[in-house]
Amino acid sequence: MSRLRHILLPATAPLAAILLAVALLLHAGFAHAATADASSQPVVIGGDRSYPPYEFLDRDGKPAGYNVELSRAIAEVMGMQIEFRLGSWSDARDALRDGRVDVLQGISFSQERSREIDFSIPHAVINHAVFARRGAPPISSLDDLAGKEVALHRGGIMHDQLVHSGFRGTMRLTDTPADALRLAASGRCDYALVAILPGMYLIRQLKLTNLTPMVRNIAAQKYCYGVLKGRSELLSRFNEGLAILKQTGQYDAIQAKWLGVLEPKTTDWRTVAKYAAVVVVPLLILLGAIALWTRTLHRQVALRTADLTREVAERRRAEEDLRVNQQQLVQADKMAALGVLVSGVAHEINNPTGLILLETPKLKRFFADASRILERYYEENGDFRCGGIPYSRMREIVPESLDKLQESGKRIKRIVSDLKDFARHDDRAGEELVDLNEAAGAAVRLVEHEIRKATTAFTARYGERLPRFRGSTQRIEQVIVNLILNACQALPAPDRAIELTTRYDQGVGVTLTLRDEGNGVAPENLSRLTDPFFTTKREWGGTGLGLSVSAGIVKEHGGTLSFKSTPGSGTTVAMIIPAFREEEL
């Protein structure tokens, strides 16, 4: 009625003016009705169904995640009705373009995207990472991916960035980040480019334990709400809702719930300094008092200690000898028990391994016969699925899988045989003729797993026609195993090499040399490497008995164990044992 009073003209006004006023009233009424009808319609929010922990469908098929909970909180404080539609990311972007959704709740900002999309204030920052299999060549930037095969999310911000920058490698595009990680884990591509939080979440969920983040922050992107150009009123409602949530603390609670578990903790240096002051200042005062008191008593203690020095030194020497003997007895008892355990386990493993080696050839023959029928069906009817996989792929995968299965069975059999030989009680110690190449080869096979974990550059060169020597194959294997494990533990990175060689020097004996490119040994420690209980690896569980026992075994064979090392450049170990001569028979 107030509008009518403002618009009504005097009775003497022309008829045209009266008609204009009526038209304005009708237009205002229709506009108000249209606005009310639009506000009653739910805002359709689009997103990715497989981008945890940001947005995904849970086990019941319902939307969940950080983005979803944030959108619900904004809708509540702004009085909006919302509806979620989660699908593949490329479908979600298409749906925004053609109007099937009103807003994308999580989209990374870029200048190129801003040509068609208006972005809200950022509600998160997405750090993208490069994931690779353990032992893969290290990289440090996107430029290092040139010439590599990289799996990444189709339509994602990194896909846009690589295309825009003219990427010089091969892109394997996938529907979801999980598919990209699976490609990298299976070895079907070199690297996967995925946001760090979804990547770590999916690795844990899918148990892709052979993957690790090679670079944790190769690119950082602002994460926002996005609407089509021209929908500024809708975007302002989300910006206002975000501001309210940040003021009330709801935003921090949602972020901590979904992202706080996986994000690295930040260091509050003020808190650190405060607690350090509380602890350090009294500690310094206490240390000063102790130092003063200690200095006062030092002279008295020194006088009283002088008379006891000789007696204490002799007692320590006797205790050290006793401790060495006790530790060696304990170690020998543990090795004997381990030998019994290994023999039993090896026997149990042999049975299923034999079954694998027996049945695999049958499966190969069966598939060879069946493939003729399947090929004819394929030619007549086209591709079809076997075991959930298209036959066009299955006919290549199955023969390869059966070959791998048979080869793995053979490898298990070889490892079990080496373990049984290594754990066997040696009743003929010192009486057999030992082939150094055979002992070294068996030792390498026993610790092959540790070698692969430590280095990608292990080489072994065995000399030809080495003479044998009298001794115990089992004990020599023990020495070589210990030397190889020490070399593996000394390497700071997988690209550092280990080199094993055997040869025969006339007049000297058969020689095994093991060279590593590890951290090396300090000159003052080099002469103490074979001392009982001396170790530089105490914090990693080292006992200091490995090299001491090894040196004793080599000495029993009439040989020597020598070390050369340069700190930072590696260590070389040489084991020399006199060759057997016919006149010794």
PDB file of C-alpha atoms in Angstrom, residues 232-510:
ATOM      1  CA  SER A 232      27.710 -12.989  -8.198  1.00  0.00           C
ATOM      2  CA  GLU A 233      24.656 -12.938  -5.861  1.00  0.00           C
ATOM      3  CA  LEU A 234      24.901 -16.703  -5.270  1.00  0.00           C
ATOM      4  CA  LEU A 235      28.678 -16.487  -4.821  1.00  0.00           C
ATOM      5  CA  SER A 236      28.326 -13.667  -2.285  1.00  0.00           C
ATOM      6  CA  ARG A 237      26.088 -15.895  -0.127  1.00  0.00           C
ATOM      7  CA  PHE A 238      28.805 -18.544   0.059  1.00  0.00           C
ATOM      8  CA  ASN A 239      31.476 -15.903   0.807  1.00  0.00           C
ATOM      9  CA  GLU A 240      29.283 -14.484   3.581  1.00  0.00           C
ATOM     10  CA  GLY A 241      28.651 -17.973   4.981  1.00  0.00           C
ATOM     11  CA  LEU A 242      32.389 -18.735   5.008  1.00  0.00           C
ATOM     12  CA  ALA A 243      33.087 -15.509   6.885  1.00  0.00           C
ATOM     13  CA  ILE A 244      30.455 -16.363   9.508  1.00  0.00           C
ATOM     14  CA  LEU A 245      31.839 -19.896   9.996  1.00  0.00           C
ATOM     15  CA  LYS A 246      35.364 -18.535  10.483  1.00  0.00           C
ATOM     16  CA  GLN A 247      34.129 -16.038  13.088  1.00  0.00           C
ATOM     17  CA  THR A 248      32.141 -18.684  15.023  1.00  0.00           C
ATOM     18  CA  GLY A 249      34.930 -21.307  14.971  1.00  0.00           C
ATOM     19  CA  GLN A 250      32.878 -23.849  12.998  1.00  0.00           C
ATOM     20  CA  TYR A 251      35.290 -23.572  10.037  1.00  0.00           C
ATOM     21  CA  ASP A 252      38.296 -24.516  12.214  1.00  0.00           C
ATOM     22  CA  ALA A 253      36.396 -27.454  13.718  1.00  0.00           C
ATOM     23  CA  ILE A 254      35.412 -28.829  10.287  1.00  0.00           C
ATOM     24  CA  GLN A 255      38.946 -28.407   8.947  1.00  0.00           C
ATOM     25  CA  ALA A 256      40.485 -30.107  11.999  1.00  0.00           C
ATOM     26  CA  LYS A 257      38.000 -33.006  11.741  1.00  0.00           C
ATOM     27  CA  TRP A 258      38.678 -33.846   8.086  1.00  0.00           C
ATOM     28  CA  LEU A 259      42.117 -32.430   7.296  1.00  0.00           C
ATOM     29  CA  GLY A 260      43.891 -32.175  10.640  1.00  0.00           C
ATOM     30  CA  VAL A 261      44.633 -35.939  10.881  1.00  0.00           C
ATOM     31  CA  LEU A 262      46.596 -35.976   7.615  1.00  0.00           C
ATOM     32  CA  GLU A 263      48.064 -32.469   7.537  1.00  0.00           C
ATOM     33  CA  PRO A 264      51.507 -32.054   9.157  1.00  0.00           C
ATOM     34  CA  LYS A 265      51.440 -30.309  12.518  1.00  0.00           C
ATOM     35  CA  THR A 266      52.746 -26.730  12.507  1.00  0.00           C
ATOM     36  CA  THR A 267      55.267 -25.670  15.084  1.00  0.00           C
ATOM     37  CA  ASP A 268      54.242 -22.907  17.469  1.00  0.00           C
ATOM     38  CA  TRP A 269      57.638 -21.357  18.157  1.00  0.00           C
ATOM     39  CA  ARG A 270      56.265 -19.087  20.875  1.00  0.00           C
ATOM     40  CA  THR A 271      55.048 -22.105  22.811  1.00  0.00           C
ATOM     41  CA  VAL A 272      58.357 -23.859  22.221  1.00  0.00           C
ATOM     42  CA  ALA A 273      60.268 -20.821  23.484  1.00  0.00           C
ATOM     43  CA  LYS A 274      58.029 -20.525  26.548  1.00  0.00           C
ATOM     44  CA  TYR A 275      58.469 -24.142  27.572  1.00  0.00           C
ATOM     45  CA  ALA A 276      62.168 -24.008  26.738  1.00  0.00           C
ATOM     46  CA  ALA A 277      62.583 -21.019  29.065  1.00  0.00           C
ATOM     47  CA  VAL A 278      60.693 -22.790  31.849  1.00  0.00           C
ATOM     48  CA  VAL A 279      62.928 -25.852  31.508  1.00  0.00           C
ATOM     49  CA  VAL A 280      66.281 -24.423  30.423  1.00  0.00           C
ATOM     50  CA  VAL A 281      66.701 -21.563  32.904  1.00  0.00           C
ATOM     51  CA  PRO A 282      66.291 -23.718  36.040  1.00  0.00           C
ATOM     52  CA  LEU A 283      68.396 -26.406  34.376  1.00  0.00           C
ATOM     53  CA  LEU A 284      71.233 -23.920  33.738  1.00  0.00           C
ATOM     54  CA  ILE A 285      71.098 -22.792  37.357  1.00  0.00           C
ATOM     55  CA  LEU A 286      71.170 -26.389  38.533  1.00  0.00           C
ATOM     56  CA  LEU A 287      74.045 -27.247  36.180  1.00  0.00           C
ATOM     57  CA  GLY A 288      76.012 -24.231  37.431  1.00  0.00           C
ATOM     58  CA  ALA A 289      75.550 -25.333  41.027  1.00  0.00           C
ATOM     59  CA  ILE A 290      76.534 -28.901  40.175  1.00  0.00           C
ATOM     60  CA  ALA A 291      79.619 -27.695  38.287  1.00  0.00           C
ATOM     61  CA  LEU A 292      80.742 -25.599  41.263  1.00  0.00           C
ATOM     62  CA  TRP A 293      80.174 -28.442  43.682  1.00  0.00           C
ATOM     63  CA  THR A 294      81.908 -30.908  41.346  1.00  0.00           C
ATOM     64  CA  ARG A 295      84.961 -28.678  41.026  1.00  0.00           C
ATOM     65  CA  THR A 296      85.198 -28.404  44.793  1.00  0.00           C
ATOM     66  CA  LEU A 297      85.153 -32.173  45.227  1.00  0.00           C
ATOM     67  CA  HIS A 298      87.258 -32.992  42.172  1.00  0.00           C
ATOM     68  CA  ARG A 299      90.594 -32.796  43.931  1.00  0.00           C
ATOM     69  CA  GLN A 300      89.478 -34.985  46.827  1.00  0.00           C
ATOM     70  CA  VAL A 301      87.997 -37.598  44.448  1.00  0.00           C
ATOM     71  CA  ALA A 302      91.139 -37.585  42.286  1.00  0.00           C
ATOM     72  CA  LEU A 303      93.355 -38.339  45.266  1.00  0.00           C
ATOM     73  CA  ARG A 304      91.154 -41.195  46.434  1.00  0.00           C
ATOM     74  CA  THR A 305      90.745 -42.637  42.939  1.00  0.00           C
ATOM     75  CA  ALA A 306      94.445 -42.846  42.117  1.00  0.00           C
ATOM     76  CA  ASP A 307      94.978 -45.825  44.432  1.00  0.00           C
ATOM     77  CA  LEU A 308      92.049 -47.736  42.956  1.00  0.00           C
ATOM     78  CA  THR A 309      92.821 -47.171  39.254  1.00  0.00           C
ATOM     79  CA  ARG A 310      94.971 -50.252  38.755  1.00  0.00           C
ATOM     80  CA  GLU A 311      92.572 -52.567  40.575  1.00  0.00           C
ATOM     81  CA  VAL A 312      89.563 -51.209  38.652  1.00  0.00           C
ATOM     82  CA  ALA A 313      91.368 -51.588  35.311  1.00  0.00           C
ATOM     83  CA  GLU A 314      92.172 -55.229  35.992  1.00  0.00           C
ATOM     84  CA  ARG A 315      88.623 -55.935  37.135  1.00  0.00           C
ATOM     85  CA  ARG A 316      87.177 -54.292  34.034  1.00  0.00           C
ATOM     86  CA  ARG A 317      89.431 -56.361  31.801  1.00  0.00           C
ATOM     87  CA  ALA A 318      88.287 -59.558  33.487  1.00  0.00           C
ATOM     88  CA  GLU A 319      84.617 -58.497  33.298  1.00  0.00           C
ATOM     89  CA  GLU A 320      84.989 -57.583  29.618  1.00  0.00           C
ATOM     90  CA  ASP A 321      86.454 -60.993  28.805  1.00  0.00           C
ATOM     91  CA  LEU A 322      83.630 -62.683  30.689  1.00  0.00           C
ATOM     92  CA  ARG A 323      81.023 -60.548  28.923  1.00  0.00           C
ATOM     93  CA  VAL A 324      82.486 -61.377  25.507  1.00  0.00           C
ATOM     94  CA  ASN A 325      82.304 -65.099  26.245  1.00  0.00           C
ATOM     95  CA  GLN A 326      78.736 -64.807  27.562  1.00  0.00           C
ATOM     96  CA  GLN A 327      77.542 -62.814  24.565  1.00  0.00           C
ATOM     97  CA  GLN A 328      79.127 -65.249  22.147  1.00  0.00           C
ATOM     98  CA  LEU A 329      77.450 -68.142  23.940  1.00  0.00           C
ATOM     99  CA  VAL A 330      74.083 -66.350  23.802  1.00  0.00           C
ATOM    100  CA  GLN A 331      74.564 -65.555  20.122  1.00  0.00           C
ATOM    101  CA  ALA A 332      75.526 -69.149  19.367  1.00  0.00           C
ATOM    102  CA  ASP A 333      72.442 -70.417  21.217  1.00  0.00           C
ATOM    103  CA  LYS A 334      70.215 -67.966  19.328  1.00  0.00           C
ATOM    104  CA  MET A 335      71.697 -69.026  15.994  1.00  0.00           C
ATOM    105  CA  ALA A 336      71.147 -72.692  16.858  1.00  0.00           C
ATOM    106  CA  ALA A 337      67.508 -72.019  17.764  1.00  0.00           C
ATOM    107  CA  LEU A 338      67.093 -69.940  14.613  1.00  0.00           C
ATOM    108  CA  GLY A 339      68.520 -72.805  12.548  1.00  0.00           C
ATOM    109  CA  VAL A 340      65.907 -75.209  13.925  1.00  0.00           C
ATOM    110  CA  LEU A 341      63.144 -72.666  13.268  1.00  0.00           C
ATOM    111  CA  VAL A 342      64.332 -71.961   9.716  1.00  0.00           C
ATOM    112  CA  SER A 343      64.530 -75.662   8.898  1.00  0.00           C
ATOM    113  CA  GLY A 344      60.952 -76.178  10.072  1.00  0.00           C
ATOM    114  CA  VAL A 345      59.642 -73.168   8.162  1.00  0.00           C
ATOM    115  CA  ALA A 346      61.536 -74.220   5.027  1.00  0.00           C
ATOM    116  CA  HIS A 347      59.950 -77.676   5.200  1.00  0.00           C
ATOM    117  CA  GLU A 348      56.471 -76.147   5.489  1.00  0.00           C
ATOM    118  CA  ILE A 349      57.106 -73.762   2.581  1.00  0.00           C
ATOM    119  CA  ASN A 350      58.414 -76.553   0.339  1.00  0.00           C
ATOM    120  CA  ASN A 351      55.022 -78.308   0.226  1.00  0.00           C
ATOM    121  CA  PRO A 352      52.930 -75.422  -1.230  1.00  0.00           C
ATOM    122  CA  THR A 353      55.868 -74.416  -3.428  1.00  0.00           C
ATOM    123  CA  GLY A 354      56.008 -77.899  -4.911  1.00  0.00           C
ATOM    124  CA  LEU A 355      52.271 -77.739  -5.521  1.00  0.00           C
ATOM    125  CA  ILE A 356      52.688 -74.404  -7.358  1.00  0.00           C
ATOM    126  CA  LEU A 357      55.457 -75.791  -9.555  1.00  0.00           C
ATOM    127  CA  LEU A 358      53.407 -78.928 -10.268  1.00  0.00           C
ATOM    128  CA  GLU A 359      50.077 -77.284 -11.068  1.00  0.00           C
ATOM    129  CA  THR A 360      51.232 -74.192 -12.977  1.00  0.00           C
ATOM    130  CA  PRO A 361      52.306 -76.140 -16.120  1.00  0.00           C
ATOM    131  CA  LYS A 362      48.867 -77.789 -16.150  1.00  0.00           C
ATOM    132  CA  LEU A 363      47.190 -74.374 -16.082  1.00  0.00           C
ATOM    133  CA  LYS A 364      49.446 -73.175 -18.906  1.00  0.00           C
ATOM    134  CA  ARG A 365      48.544 -76.187 -21.051  1.00  0.00           C
ATOM    135  CA  PHE A 366      44.868 -75.721 -20.250  1.00  0.00           C
ATOM    136  CA  PHE A 367      44.919 -72.052 -21.233  1.00  0.00           C
ATOM    137  CA  ALA A 368      46.824 -72.856 -24.428  1.00  0.00           C
ATOM    138  CA  ASP A 369      44.087 -75.336 -25.412  1.00  0.00           C
ATOM    139  CA  ALA A 370      41.197 -73.150 -24.254  1.00  0.00           C
ATOM    140  CA  SER A 371      42.567 -70.058 -25.990  1.00  0.00           C
ATOM    141  CA  ARG A 372      41.870 -71.586 -29.406  1.00  0.00           C
ATOM    142  CA  ILE A 373      38.164 -71.863 -28.577  1.00  0.00           C
ATOM    143  CA  LEU A 374      38.128 -68.415 -26.966  1.00  0.00           C
ATOM    144  CA  GLU A 375      39.897 -66.880 -29.982  1.00  0.00           C
ATOM    145  CA  ARG A 376      37.311 -68.347 -32.334  1.00  0.00           C
ATOM    146  CA  TYR A 377      34.511 -66.985 -30.153  1.00  0.00           C
ATOM    147  CA  TYR A 378      36.285 -63.605 -30.039  1.00  0.00           C
ATOM    148  CA  GLU A 379      36.584 -63.477 -33.830  1.00  0.00           C
ATOM    149  CA  GLU A 380      32.912 -64.362 -34.290  1.00  0.00           C
ATOM    150  CA  ASN A 381      31.314 -62.305 -31.510  1.00  0.00           C
ATOM    151  CA  GLY A 382      33.769 -59.555 -30.712  1.00  0.00           C
ATOM    152  CA  ASP A 383      35.287 -58.709 -27.344  1.00  0.00           C
ATOM    153  CA  PHE A 384      33.759 -60.103 -24.142  1.00  0.00           C
ATOM    154  CA  ARG A 385      34.672 -60.128 -20.419  1.00  0.00           C
ATOM    155  CA  CYS A 386      36.374 -62.951 -18.528  1.00  0.00           C
ATOM    156  CA  GLY A 387      36.725 -62.569 -14.787  1.00  0.00           C
ATOM    157  CA  GLY A 388      35.739 -58.909 -15.073  1.00  0.00           C
ATOM    158  CA  ILE A 389      38.491 -58.157 -17.659  1.00  0.00           C
ATOM    159  CA  PRO A 390      38.036 -57.831 -21.447  1.00  0.00           C
ATOM    160  CA  TYR A 391      39.260 -60.930 -23.265  1.00  0.00           C
ATOM    161  CA  SER A 392      41.426 -58.778 -25.538  1.00  0.00           C
ATOM    162  CA  ARG A 393      43.522 -57.965 -22.439  1.00  0.00           C
ATOM    163  CA  MET A 394      43.005 -61.302 -20.684  1.00  0.00           C
ATOM    164  CA  ARG A 395      44.677 -63.307 -23.467  1.00  0.00           C
ATOM    165  CA  GLU A 396      47.869 -61.310 -22.880  1.00  0.00           C
ATOM    166  CA  ILE A 397      47.674 -61.105 -19.078  1.00  0.00           C
ATOM    167  CA  VAL A 398      47.043 -64.798 -18.275  1.00  0.00           C
ATOM    168  CA  PRO A 399      50.159 -66.285 -20.006  1.00  0.00           C
ATOM    169  CA  GLU A 400      52.338 -63.601 -18.431  1.00  0.00           C
ATOM    170  CA  SER A 401      50.805 -64.225 -14.992  1.00  0.00           C
ATOM    171  CA  LEU A 402      51.312 -67.983 -15.259  1.00  0.00           C
ATOM    172  CA  ASP A 403      54.953 -67.489 -16.303  1.00  0.00           C
ATOM    173  CA  LYS A 404      55.487 -65.134 -13.351  1.00  0.00           C
ATOM    174  CA  LEU A 405      53.809 -67.636 -11.024  1.00  0.00           C
ATOM    175  CA  GLN A 406      56.064 -70.469 -12.188  1.00  0.00           C
ATOM    176  CA  GLU A 407      59.200 -68.331 -11.977  1.00  0.00           C
ATOM    177  CA  SER A 408      58.233 -67.139  -8.475  1.00  0.00           C
ATOM    178  CA  GLY A 409      57.776 -70.747  -7.375  1.00  0.00           C
ATOM    179  CA  LYS A 410      61.249 -71.609  -8.635  1.00  0.00           C
ATOM    180  CA  ARG A 411      62.694 -68.590  -6.845  1.00  0.00           C
ATOM    181  CA  ILE A 412      61.010 -69.584  -3.562  1.00  0.00           C
ATOM    182  CA  LYS A 413      62.454 -73.072  -3.948  1.00  0.00           C
ATOM    183  CA  ARG A 414      65.976 -71.675  -4.461  1.00  0.00           C
ATOM    184  CA  ILE A 415      65.690 -69.343  -1.441  1.00  0.00           C
ATOM    185  CA  VAL A 416      64.367 -72.139   0.787  1.00  0.00           C
ATOM    186  CA  SER A 417      67.226 -74.393  -0.309  1.00  0.00           C
ATOM    187  CA  ASP A 418      69.786 -71.681   0.515  1.00  0.00           C
ATOM    188  CA  LEU A 419      68.163 -71.065   3.910  1.00  0.00           C
ATOM    189  CA  LYS A 420      68.258 -74.764   4.781  1.00  0.00           C
ATOM    190  CA  ASP A 421      71.933 -74.960   3.822  1.00  0.00           C
ATOM    191  CA  PHE A 422      72.722 -71.814   5.821  1.00  0.00           C
ATOM    192  CA  ALA A 423      70.866 -73.039   8.929  1.00  0.00           C
ATOM    193  CA  ARG A 424      72.151 -76.659   8.750  1.00  0.00           C
ATOM    194  CA  HIS A 425      74.300 -77.767  11.705  1.00  0.00           C
ATOM    195  CA  ASP A 426      77.879 -77.897  10.426  1.00  0.00           C
ATOM    196  CA  ASP A 427      79.395 -81.175  11.595  1.00  0.00           C
ATOM    197  CA  ARG A 428      82.238 -81.075   9.043  1.00  0.00           C
ATOM    198  CA  ALA A 429      83.569 -77.608   9.973  1.00  0.00           C
ATOM    199  CA  GLY A 430      87.073 -77.207   8.579  1.00  0.00           C
ATOM    200  CA  GLU A 431      87.018 -80.508   6.665  1.00  0.00           C
ATOM    201  CA  GLU A 432      85.298 -79.604   3.379  1.00  0.00           C
ATOM    202  CA  LEU A 433      86.708 -77.884   0.318  1.00  0.00           C
ATOM    203  CA  VAL A 434      84.983 -74.535  -0.072  1.00  0.00           C
ATOM    204  CA  ASP A 435      84.177 -72.864  -3.396  1.00  0.00           C
ATOM    205  CA  LEU A 436      84.266 -69.114  -2.711  1.00  0.00           C
ATOM    206  CA  ASN A 437      82.027 -68.299  -5.693  1.00  0.00           C
ATOM    207  CA  GLU A 438      79.330 -70.731  -4.520  1.00  0.00           C
ATOM    208  CA  ALA A 439      79.459 -69.358  -0.967  1.00  0.00           C
ATOM    209  CA  ALA A 440      79.253 -65.755  -2.207  1.00  0.00           C
ATOM    210  CA  GLY A 441      76.367 -66.543  -4.580  1.00  0.00           C
ATOM    211  CA  ALA A 442      74.378 -68.245  -1.817  1.00  0.00           C
ATOM    212  CA  ALA A 443      74.999 -65.317   0.541  1.00  0.00           C
ATOM    213  CA  VAL A 444      73.803 -62.829  -2.085  1.00  0.00           C
ATOM    214  CA  ARG A 445      70.609 -64.819  -2.636  1.00  0.00           C
ATOM    215  CA  LEU A 446      69.921 -64.953   1.109  1.00  0.00           C
ATOM    216  CA  VAL A 447      70.092 -61.167   1.534  1.00  0.00           C
ATOM    217  CA  GLU A 448      68.743 -60.221  -1.909  1.00  0.00           C
ATOM    218  CA  HIS A 449      65.723 -58.522  -0.356  1.00  0.00           C
ATOM    219  CA  GLU A 450      67.891 -56.281   1.842  1.00  0.00           C
ATOM    220  CA  ILE A 451      70.115 -55.461  -1.137  1.00  0.00           C
ATOM    221  CA  ARG A 452      67.131 -54.379  -3.243  1.00  0.00           C
ATOM    222  CA  LYS A 453      65.886 -52.155  -0.413  1.00  0.00           C
ATOM    223  CA  ALA A 454      69.281 -50.512   0.066  1.00  0.00           C
ATOM    224  CA  THR A 455      70.541 -49.944  -3.493  1.00  0.00           C
ATOM    225  CA  THR A 456      69.637 -50.067  -7.151  1.00  0.00           C
ATOM    226  CA  ALA A 457      73.288 -50.427  -8.164  1.00  0.00           C
ATOM    227  CA  PHE A 458      74.504 -53.786  -6.827  1.00  0.00           C
ATOM    228  CA  THR A 459      76.982 -55.726  -8.965  1.00  0.00           C
ATOM    229  CA  ALA A 460      78.734 -59.050  -8.429  1.00  0.00           C
ATOM    230  CA  ARG A 461      81.673 -60.249 -10.536  1.00  0.00           C
ATOM    231  CA  TYR A 462      82.913 -63.767  -9.851  1.00  0.00           C
ATOM    232  CA  GLY A 463      86.401 -64.807 -10.934  1.00  0.00           C
ATOM    233  CA  GLU A 464      86.803 -67.878 -13.117  1.00  0.00           C
ATOM    234  CA  ARG A 465      88.391 -71.165 -12.049  1.00  0.00           C
ATOM    235  CA  LEU A 466      89.091 -70.111  -8.468  1.00  0.00           C
ATOM    236  CA  PRO A 467      90.934 -72.773  -6.436  1.00  0.00           C
ATOM    237  CA  ARG A 468      89.123 -74.071  -3.387  1.00  0.00           C
ATOM    238  CA  PHE A 469      90.249 -73.801   0.205  1.00  0.00           C
ATOM    239  CA  ARG A 470      89.772 -76.021   3.230  1.00  0.00           C
ATOM    240  CA  GLY A 471      87.155 -74.841   5.708  1.00  0.00           C
ATOM    241  CA  SER A 472      83.398 -74.491   6.292  1.00  0.00           C
ATOM    242  CA  THR A 473      81.087 -73.233   3.543  1.00  0.00           C
ATOM    243  CA  GLN A 474      78.414 -72.385   6.074  1.00  0.00           C
ATOM    244  CA  ARG A 475      80.713 -70.162   8.166  1.00  0.00           C
ATOM    245  CA  ILE A 476      82.139 -68.383   5.128  1.00  0.00           C
ATOM    246  CA  GLU A 477      78.565 -67.679   3.989  1.00  0.00           C
ATOM    247  CA  GLN A 478      77.922 -66.212   7.459  1.00  0.00           C
ATOM    248  CA  VAL A 479      80.891 -63.857   7.049  1.00  0.00           C
ATOM    249  CA  ILE A 480      79.817 -62.703   3.560  1.00  0.00           C
ATOM    250  CA  VAL A 481      76.193 -62.184   4.679  1.00  0.00           C
ATOM    251  CA  ASN A 482      77.388 -60.014   7.555  1.00  0.00           C
ATOM    252  CA  LEU A 483      79.679 -57.946   5.291  1.00  0.00           C
ATOM    253  CA  ILE A 484      76.888 -57.364   2.735  1.00  0.00           C
ATOM    254  CA  LEU A 485      74.372 -56.317   5.422  1.00  0.00           C
ATOM    255  CA  ASN A 486      76.903 -53.856   6.875  1.00  0.00           C
ATOM    256  CA  ALA A 487      77.441 -52.382   3.392  1.00  0.00           C
ATOM    257  CA  CYS A 488      73.679 -52.030   2.848  1.00  0.00           C
ATOM    258  CA  GLN A 489      73.246 -50.245   6.176  1.00  0.00           C
ATOM    259  CA  ALA A 490      76.053 -47.822   5.324  1.00  0.00           C
ATOM    260  CA  LEU A 491      74.395 -46.478   2.159  1.00  0.00           C
ATOM    261  CA  PRO A 492      72.702 -43.055   2.559  1.00  0.00           C
ATOM    262  CA  ALA A 493      70.671 -43.333  -0.665  1.00  0.00           C
ATOM    263  CA  PRO A 494      69.487 -46.062  -3.103  1.00  0.00           C
ATOM    264  CA  ASP A 495      71.589 -44.703  -5.966  1.00  0.00           C
ATOM    265  CA  ARG A 496      74.830 -45.478  -4.114  1.00  0.00           C
ATOM    266  CA  ALA A 497      76.538 -48.681  -5.329  1.00  0.00           C
ATOM    267  CA  ILE A 498      77.787 -51.911  -3.769  1.00  0.00           C
ATOM    268  CA  GLU A 499      80.326 -54.003  -5.724  1.00  0.00           C
ATOM    269  CA  LEU A 500      81.333 -57.597  -4.888  1.00  0.00           C
ATOM    270  CA  THR A 501      84.252 -59.294  -6.668  1.00  0.00           C
ATOM    271  CA  THR A 502      86.164 -62.556  -6.258  1.00  0.00           C
ATOM    272  CA  ARG A 503      89.576 -63.417  -7.692  1.00  0.00           C
ATOM    273  CA  TYR A 504      92.672 -65.532  -7.147  1.00  0.00           C
ATOM    274  CA  ASP A 505      96.087 -63.968  -6.562  1.00  0.00           C
ATOM    275  CA  GLN A 506      98.980 -66.372  -7.041  1.00  0.00           C
ATOM    276  CA  GLY A 507     100.934 -66.713  -3.847  1.00  0.00           C
ATOM    277  CA  VAL A 508      98.336 -64.809  -1.792  1.00  0.00           C
ATOM    278  CA  GLY A 509      95.109 -66.806  -1.942  1.00  0.00           C
ATOM    279  CA  VAL A 510      91.482 -66.447  -2.970  1.00  0.00           C
TER     280      VAL A 510
END
